[in-house]
């Protein structure tokens, strides 16, 4: 992790969750407000030996993408104030945004943060208010079903669900995300 490393072009810290795409790229969300990828093939120096235990032997392998949204006032090393909890790599195009697309659960944005070609796309949940995704996974129900036969699932979960829209008695819910190939797709 490129933290307090003068050789690193950017600084990031505190990974939360991890997934790997089909090319072996490691993806993780950072408490510093970044989506981070690590590509071992970009490493120039040795990856073993006494310095390997520090985790600082390959700063060039890291790429950090600041999450969308505001940052903390005066923050220098944070990418965003976004509080991301988990990430998932859609290796099989279950969402419909493409293969090997990394997705993060954006709590402050109340949606999913999908990284496509280095740019974020936010999939918001308009109802109920207070969408806090705490996990993420995909499923293909019908391989021949096109966009209707697959999807990404995430729970709405919080430690105090009674504060969500609906009030007392409100429980967690499961939300399915799908993207049509075009707005008129049937």
C-alpha atoms as a PDB file:
ATOM      1  CA  UNK A   1       0.000   0.000   0.000  1.00  0.00           C
ATOM      2  CA  UNK A   2       1.540   3.333  -1.007  1.00  0.00           C
ATOM      3  CA  UNK A   3       1.461   5.136   2.366  1.00  0.00           C
ATOM      4  CA  UNK A   4       4.262   7.443   3.533  1.00  0.00           C
ATOM      5  CA  UNK A   5       6.323   6.253   0.587  1.00  0.00           C
ATOM      6  CA  UNK A   6       8.240   9.045  -1.201  1.00  0.00           C
ATOM      7  CA  UNK A   7       8.512   6.840  -4.316  1.00  0.00           C
ATOM      8  CA  UNK A   8       4.720   6.564  -4.637  1.00  0.00           C
ATOM      9  CA  UNK A   9       3.016   9.093  -6.929  1.00  0.00           C
ATOM     10  CA  UNK A  10      -0.096   9.036  -4.710  1.00  0.00           C
ATOM     11  CA  UNK A  11      -0.809   8.072  -1.113  1.00  0.00           C
ATOM     12  CA  UNK A  12      -3.532   5.731   0.091  1.00  0.00           C
ATOM     13  CA  UNK A  13      -4.269   3.802   3.255  1.00  0.00           C
ATOM     14  CA  UNK A  14      -6.493   1.271   5.041  1.00  0.00           C
ATOM     15  CA  UNK A  15      -7.850  -1.280   2.542  1.00  0.00           C
ATOM     16  CA  UNK A  16     -11.400  -2.540   3.150  1.00  0.00           C
ATOM     17  CA  UNK A  17     -12.255  -5.617   1.123  1.00  0.00           C
ATOM     18  CA  UNK A  18     -10.460  -7.106  -1.848  1.00  0.00           C
ATOM     19  CA  UNK A  19     -11.270  -8.805  -5.141  1.00  0.00           C
ATOM     20  CA  UNK A  20      -9.266  -9.910  -8.177  1.00  0.00           C
ATOM     21  CA  UNK A  21     -10.197  -9.552 -11.851  1.00  0.00           C
ATOM     22  CA  UNK A  22      -9.615 -12.197 -14.534  1.00  0.00           C
ATOM     23  CA  UNK A  23      -6.262 -10.594 -15.478  1.00  0.00           C
ATOM     24  CA  UNK A  24      -4.894 -10.912 -11.932  1.00  0.00           C
ATOM     25  CA  UNK A  25      -5.314  -7.220 -11.047  1.00  0.00           C
ATOM     26  CA  UNK A  26      -6.134  -6.787  -7.359  1.00  0.00           C
ATOM     27  CA  UNK A  27      -8.856  -4.237  -6.500  1.00  0.00           C
ATOM     28  CA  UNK A  28      -9.529  -2.789  -3.070  1.00  0.00           C
ATOM     29  CA  UNK A  29     -11.349   0.187  -1.602  1.00  0.00           C
ATOM     30  CA  UNK A  30      -9.367   2.433   0.731  1.00  0.00           C
ATOM     31  CA  UNK A  31     -10.415   4.428   3.767  1.00  0.00           C
ATOM     32  CA  UNK A  32      -8.461   7.285   2.194  1.00  0.00           C
ATOM     33  CA  UNK A  33     -11.346   7.722  -0.271  1.00  0.00           C
ATOM     34  CA  UNK A  34      -9.862   5.817  -3.211  1.00  0.00           C
ATOM     35  CA  UNK A  35     -10.581   2.777  -5.326  1.00  0.00           C
ATOM     36  CA  UNK A  36      -7.166   1.140  -5.734  1.00  0.00           C
ATOM     37  CA  UNK A  37      -5.801  -1.387  -8.182  1.00  0.00           C
ATOM     38  CA  UNK A  38      -2.543  -3.276  -7.873  1.00  0.00           C
ATOM     39  CA  UNK A  39      -0.898  -4.708 -10.977  1.00  0.00           C
ATOM     40  CA  UNK A  40       2.099  -6.869 -10.091  1.00  0.00           C
ATOM     41  CA  UNK A  41       3.309  -6.839 -13.716  1.00  0.00           C
ATOM     42  CA  UNK A  42       4.195  -3.120 -13.338  1.00  0.00           C
ATOM     43  CA  UNK A  43       6.671  -3.817 -10.515  1.00  0.00           C
ATOM     44  CA  UNK A  44      10.290  -2.931 -11.309  1.00  0.00           C
ATOM     45  CA  UNK A  45      12.120  -4.148  -8.208  1.00  0.00           C
ATOM     46  CA  UNK A  46      12.350  -7.453  -6.339  1.00  0.00           C
ATOM     47  CA  UNK A  47       9.119  -8.724  -4.791  1.00  0.00           C
ATOM     48  CA  UNK A  48      10.723 -10.897  -2.142  1.00  0.00           C
ATOM     49  CA  UNK A  49      13.485 -10.599   0.405  1.00  0.00           C
ATOM     50  CA  UNK A  50      13.799  -8.589   3.624  1.00  0.00           C
ATOM     51  CA  UNK A  51      12.029  -5.459   2.312  1.00  0.00           C
ATOM     52  CA  UNK A  52       8.966  -7.400   1.118  1.00  0.00           C
ATOM     53  CA  UNK A  53       7.505  -7.502   4.630  1.00  0.00           C
ATOM     54  CA  UNK A  54       6.975  -3.733   4.598  1.00  0.00           C
ATOM     55  CA  UNK A  55       4.569  -3.808   1.659  1.00  0.00           C
ATOM     56  CA  UNK A  56       6.407  -0.855   0.099  1.00  0.00           C
ATOM     57  CA  UNK A  57       8.448  -2.672  -2.545  1.00  0.00           C
ATOM     58  CA  UNK A  58       6.242  -1.812  -5.556  1.00  0.00           C
ATOM     59  CA  UNK A  59       4.686   1.671  -5.423  1.00  0.00           C
ATOM     60  CA  UNK A  60       4.558   1.729  -9.235  1.00  0.00           C
ATOM     61  CA  UNK A  61       2.080  -1.174  -9.229  1.00  0.00           C
ATOM     62  CA  UNK A  62      -0.642   0.891  -7.554  1.00  0.00           C
ATOM     63  CA  UNK A  63      -3.211   3.085  -9.279  1.00  0.00           C
ATOM     64  CA  UNK A  64      -5.593   5.104  -7.104  1.00  0.00           C
ATOM     65  CA  UNK A  65      -8.913   6.510  -8.305  1.00  0.00           C
ATOM     66  CA  UNK A  66     -10.444   9.172  -6.013  1.00  0.00           C
ATOM     67  CA  UNK A  67     -14.109   8.459  -5.315  1.00  0.00           C
ATOM     68  CA  UNK A  68     -16.571  11.088  -6.538  1.00  0.00           C
ATOM     69  CA  UNK A  69     -17.894  13.655  -4.124  1.00  0.00           C
ATOM     70  CA  UNK A  70     -16.493  16.244  -1.761  1.00  0.00           C
ATOM     71  CA  UNK A  71     -13.350  15.868   0.299  1.00  0.00           C
ATOM     72  CA  UNK A  72     -12.625  16.836   3.880  1.00  0.00           C
ATOM     73  CA  UNK A  73     -11.596  20.454   4.340  1.00  0.00           C
ATOM     74  CA  UNK A  74      -7.808  20.707   4.209  1.00  0.00           C
ATOM     75  CA  UNK A  75      -7.352  17.028   3.336  1.00  0.00           C
ATOM     76  CA  UNK A  76      -4.218  16.404   1.315  1.00  0.00           C
ATOM     77  CA  UNK A  77      -3.940  12.620   1.139  1.00  0.00           C
ATOM     78  CA  UNK A  78      -7.626  11.752   0.942  1.00  0.00           C
ATOM     79  CA  UNK A  79      -9.253  11.180  -2.411  1.00  0.00           C
ATOM     80  CA  UNK A  80     -12.783  11.829  -1.162  1.00  0.00           C
ATOM     81  CA  UNK A  81     -14.879  11.830   1.994  1.00  0.00           C
ATOM     82  CA  UNK A  82     -16.885   8.905   0.558  1.00  0.00           C
ATOM     83  CA  UNK A  83     -17.172   6.084   3.084  1.00  0.00           C
ATOM     84  CA  UNK A  84     -16.895   2.878   1.081  1.00  0.00           C
ATOM     85  CA  UNK A  85     -17.424  -0.440   2.809  1.00  0.00           C
ATOM     86  CA  UNK A  86     -16.807  -3.183   0.252  1.00  0.00           C
ATOM     87  CA  UNK A  87     -15.832  -3.896  -3.343  1.00  0.00           C
ATOM     88  CA  UNK A  88     -16.566  -6.514  -5.973  1.00  0.00           C
ATOM     89  CA  UNK A  89     -15.182  -7.193  -9.454  1.00  0.00           C
ATOM     90  CA  UNK A  90     -17.845  -8.170 -11.987  1.00  0.00           C
ATOM     91  CA  UNK A  91     -15.740 -10.644 -13.960  1.00  0.00           C
ATOM     92  CA  UNK A  92     -18.675 -12.019 -15.969  1.00  0.00           C
ATOM     93  CA  UNK A  93     -20.602  -8.831 -16.899  1.00  0.00           C
ATOM     94  CA  UNK A  94     -23.510  -9.657 -14.598  1.00  0.00           C
ATOM     95  CA  UNK A  95     -24.387  -5.966 -14.156  1.00  0.00           C
ATOM     96  CA  UNK A  96     -24.188  -5.110 -17.847  1.00  0.00           C
ATOM     97  CA  UNK A  97     -21.349  -2.561 -17.645  1.00  0.00           C
ATOM     98  CA  UNK A  98     -18.709  -4.941 -19.040  1.00  0.00           C
ATOM     99  CA  UNK A  99     -16.355  -7.696 -17.903  1.00  0.00           C
ATOM    100  CA  UNK A 100     -13.834  -7.112 -15.097  1.00  0.00           C
ATOM    101  CA  UNK A 101     -15.605  -3.966 -13.909  1.00  0.00           C
ATOM    102  CA  UNK A 102     -14.830  -3.043 -10.260  1.00  0.00           C
ATOM    103  CA  UNK A 103     -17.791  -1.911  -8.162  1.00  0.00           C
ATOM    104  CA  UNK A 104     -17.759  -0.274  -4.708  1.00  0.00           C
ATOM    105  CA  UNK A 105     -20.533   0.189  -2.172  1.00  0.00           C
ATOM    106  CA  UNK A 106     -20.855   3.944  -1.708  1.00  0.00           C
ATOM    107  CA  UNK A 107     -22.454   4.781   1.618  1.00  0.00           C
ATOM    108  CA  UNK A 108     -22.411   8.569   1.374  1.00  0.00           C
ATOM    109  CA  UNK A 109     -23.614   8.466  -2.227  1.00  0.00           C
ATOM    110  CA  UNK A 110     -26.352   5.947  -1.320  1.00  0.00           C
ATOM    111  CA  UNK A 111     -25.561   3.801  -4.339  1.00  0.00           C
ATOM    112  CA  UNK A 112     -23.010   1.665  -6.104  1.00  0.00           C
ATOM    113  CA  UNK A 113     -19.860   3.257  -7.539  1.00  0.00           C
ATOM    114  CA  UNK A 114     -18.975   1.519 -10.805  1.00  0.00           C
ATOM    115  CA  UNK A 115     -15.525   2.217 -12.295  1.00  0.00           C
ATOM    116  CA  UNK A 116     -15.647   2.008 -16.114  1.00  0.00           C
ATOM    117  CA  UNK A 117     -12.566   3.029 -18.118  1.00  0.00           C
ATOM    118  CA  UNK A 118     -11.195   5.069 -15.201  1.00  0.00           C
ATOM    119  CA  UNK A 119     -14.419   7.048 -14.625  1.00  0.00           C
ATOM    120  CA  UNK A 120     -17.092   6.512 -12.008  1.00  0.00           C
ATOM    121  CA  UNK A 121     -20.722   5.849 -12.732  1.00  0.00           C
ATOM    122  CA  UNK A 122     -23.020   6.078  -9.690  1.00  0.00           C
ATOM    123  CA  UNK A 123     -26.038   3.772  -9.550  1.00  0.00           C
ATOM    124  CA  UNK A 124     -28.350   5.361  -6.985  1.00  0.00           C
ATOM    125  CA  UNK A 125     -31.216   3.809  -5.105  1.00  0.00           C
ATOM    126  CA  UNK A 126     -33.966   6.447  -4.894  1.00  0.00           C
ATOM    127  CA  UNK A 127     -36.186   4.537  -2.479  1.00  0.00           C
ATOM    128  CA  UNK A 128     -36.025   3.754   0.372  1.00  0.00           C
ATOM    129  CA  UNK A 129     -33.904   6.663   1.531  1.00  0.00           C
ATOM    130  CA  UNK A 130     -30.880   5.602   3.524  1.00  0.00           C
ATOM    131  CA  UNK A 131     -29.395   2.968   1.199  1.00  0.00           C
ATOM    132  CA  UNK A 132     -26.243   1.612   2.843  1.00  0.00           C
ATOM    133  CA  UNK A 133     -24.840  -1.319   0.884  1.00  0.00           C
ATOM    134  CA  UNK A 134     -22.783  -3.654   3.055  1.00  0.00           C
ATOM    135  CA  UNK A 135     -21.978  -6.392   0.577  1.00  0.00           C
ATOM    136  CA  UNK A 136     -22.199  -7.203  -3.093  1.00  0.00           C
ATOM    137  CA  UNK A 137     -22.328 -10.235  -5.343  1.00  0.00           C
ATOM    138  CA  UNK A 138     -23.578 -11.238  -8.760  1.00  0.00           C
ATOM    139  CA  UNK A 139     -25.620 -14.062 -10.140  1.00  0.00           C
ATOM    140  CA  UNK A 140     -26.414 -15.469 -13.586  1.00  0.00           C
ATOM    141  CA  UNK A 141     -29.847 -17.101 -13.504  1.00  0.00           C
ATOM    142  CA  UNK A 142     -30.195 -17.694 -17.240  1.00  0.00           C
ATOM    143  CA  UNK A 143     -27.041 -17.577 -19.418  1.00  0.00           C
ATOM    144  CA  UNK A 144     -29.210 -17.228 -22.553  1.00  0.00           C
ATOM    145  CA  UNK A 145     -31.509 -14.621 -20.965  1.00  0.00           C
ATOM    146  CA  UNK A 146     -29.506 -11.551 -21.983  1.00  0.00           C
ATOM    147  CA  UNK A 147     -29.602  -8.633 -19.544  1.00  0.00           C
ATOM    148  CA  UNK A 148     -32.721 -10.042 -17.857  1.00  0.00           C
ATOM    149  CA  UNK A 149     -30.968 -13.298 -16.940  1.00  0.00           C
ATOM    150  CA  UNK A 150     -28.286 -11.799 -14.694  1.00  0.00           C
ATOM    151  CA  UNK A 151     -27.762  -9.128 -12.085  1.00  0.00           C
ATOM    152  CA  UNK A 152     -25.852  -7.747  -9.118  1.00  0.00           C
ATOM    153  CA  UNK A 153     -27.338  -8.037  -5.637  1.00  0.00           C
ATOM    154  CA  UNK A 154     -26.612  -5.968  -2.549  1.00  0.00           C
ATOM    155  CA  UNK A 155     -28.307  -5.670   0.842  1.00  0.00           C
ATOM    156  CA  UNK A 156     -29.520  -2.470   2.432  1.00  0.00           C
ATOM    157  CA  UNK A 157     -28.102  -2.814   5.914  1.00  0.00           C
ATOM    158  CA  UNK A 158     -27.402  -0.529   8.826  1.00  0.00           C
ATOM    159  CA  UNK A 159     -26.897  -0.947  12.553  1.00  0.00           C
ATOM    160  CA  UNK A 160     -30.002   1.126  13.189  1.00  0.00           C
ATOM    161  CA  UNK A 161     -32.572   0.219  10.483  1.00  0.00           C
ATOM    162  CA  UNK A 162     -35.314   2.051  12.394  1.00  0.00           C
ATOM    163  CA  UNK A 163     -33.609   5.305  11.328  1.00  0.00           C
ATOM    164  CA  UNK A 164     -34.160   4.447   7.672  1.00  0.00           C
ATOM    165  CA  UNK A 165     -37.240   5.500   5.761  1.00  0.00           C
ATOM    166  CA  UNK A 166     -40.115   3.458   7.160  1.00  0.00           C
ATOM    167  CA  UNK A 167     -39.133   3.928  10.800  1.00  0.00           C
ATOM    168  CA  UNK A 168     -39.699   1.381  13.544  1.00  0.00           C
ATOM    169  CA  UNK A 169     -39.992  -2.163  12.256  1.00  0.00           C
ATOM    170  CA  UNK A 170     -37.987  -1.485   9.082  1.00  0.00           C
ATOM    171  CA  UNK A 171     -35.665  -4.352   8.246  1.00  0.00           C
ATOM    172  CA  UNK A 172     -32.868  -4.906   5.763  1.00  0.00           C
ATOM    173  CA  UNK A 173     -33.714  -5.495   2.115  1.00  0.00           C
ATOM    174  CA  UNK A 174     -32.020  -7.034  -0.904  1.00  0.00           C
ATOM    175  CA  UNK A 175     -31.681  -4.877  -4.047  1.00  0.00           C
ATOM    176  CA  UNK A 176     -31.050  -6.214  -7.553  1.00  0.00           C
ATOM    177  CA  UNK A 177     -29.183  -4.053 -10.083  1.00  0.00           C
ATOM    178  CA  UNK A 178     -29.355  -4.615 -13.839  1.00  0.00           C
ATOM    179  CA  UNK A 179     -28.330  -2.423 -16.756  1.00  0.00           C
ATOM    180  CA  UNK A 180     -30.168  -2.586 -20.048  1.00  0.00           C
ATOM    181  CA  UNK A 181     -27.941  -2.520 -23.144  1.00  0.00           C
ATOM    182  CA  UNK A 182     -30.052   0.442 -24.299  1.00  0.00           C
ATOM    183  CA  UNK A 183     -33.067   2.249 -22.770  1.00  0.00           C
ATOM    184  CA  UNK A 184     -35.575   0.475 -25.029  1.00  0.00           C
ATOM    185  CA  UNK A 185     -34.197  -3.050 -24.576  1.00  0.00           C
ATOM    186  CA  UNK A 186     -36.916  -5.561 -23.877  1.00  0.00           C
END
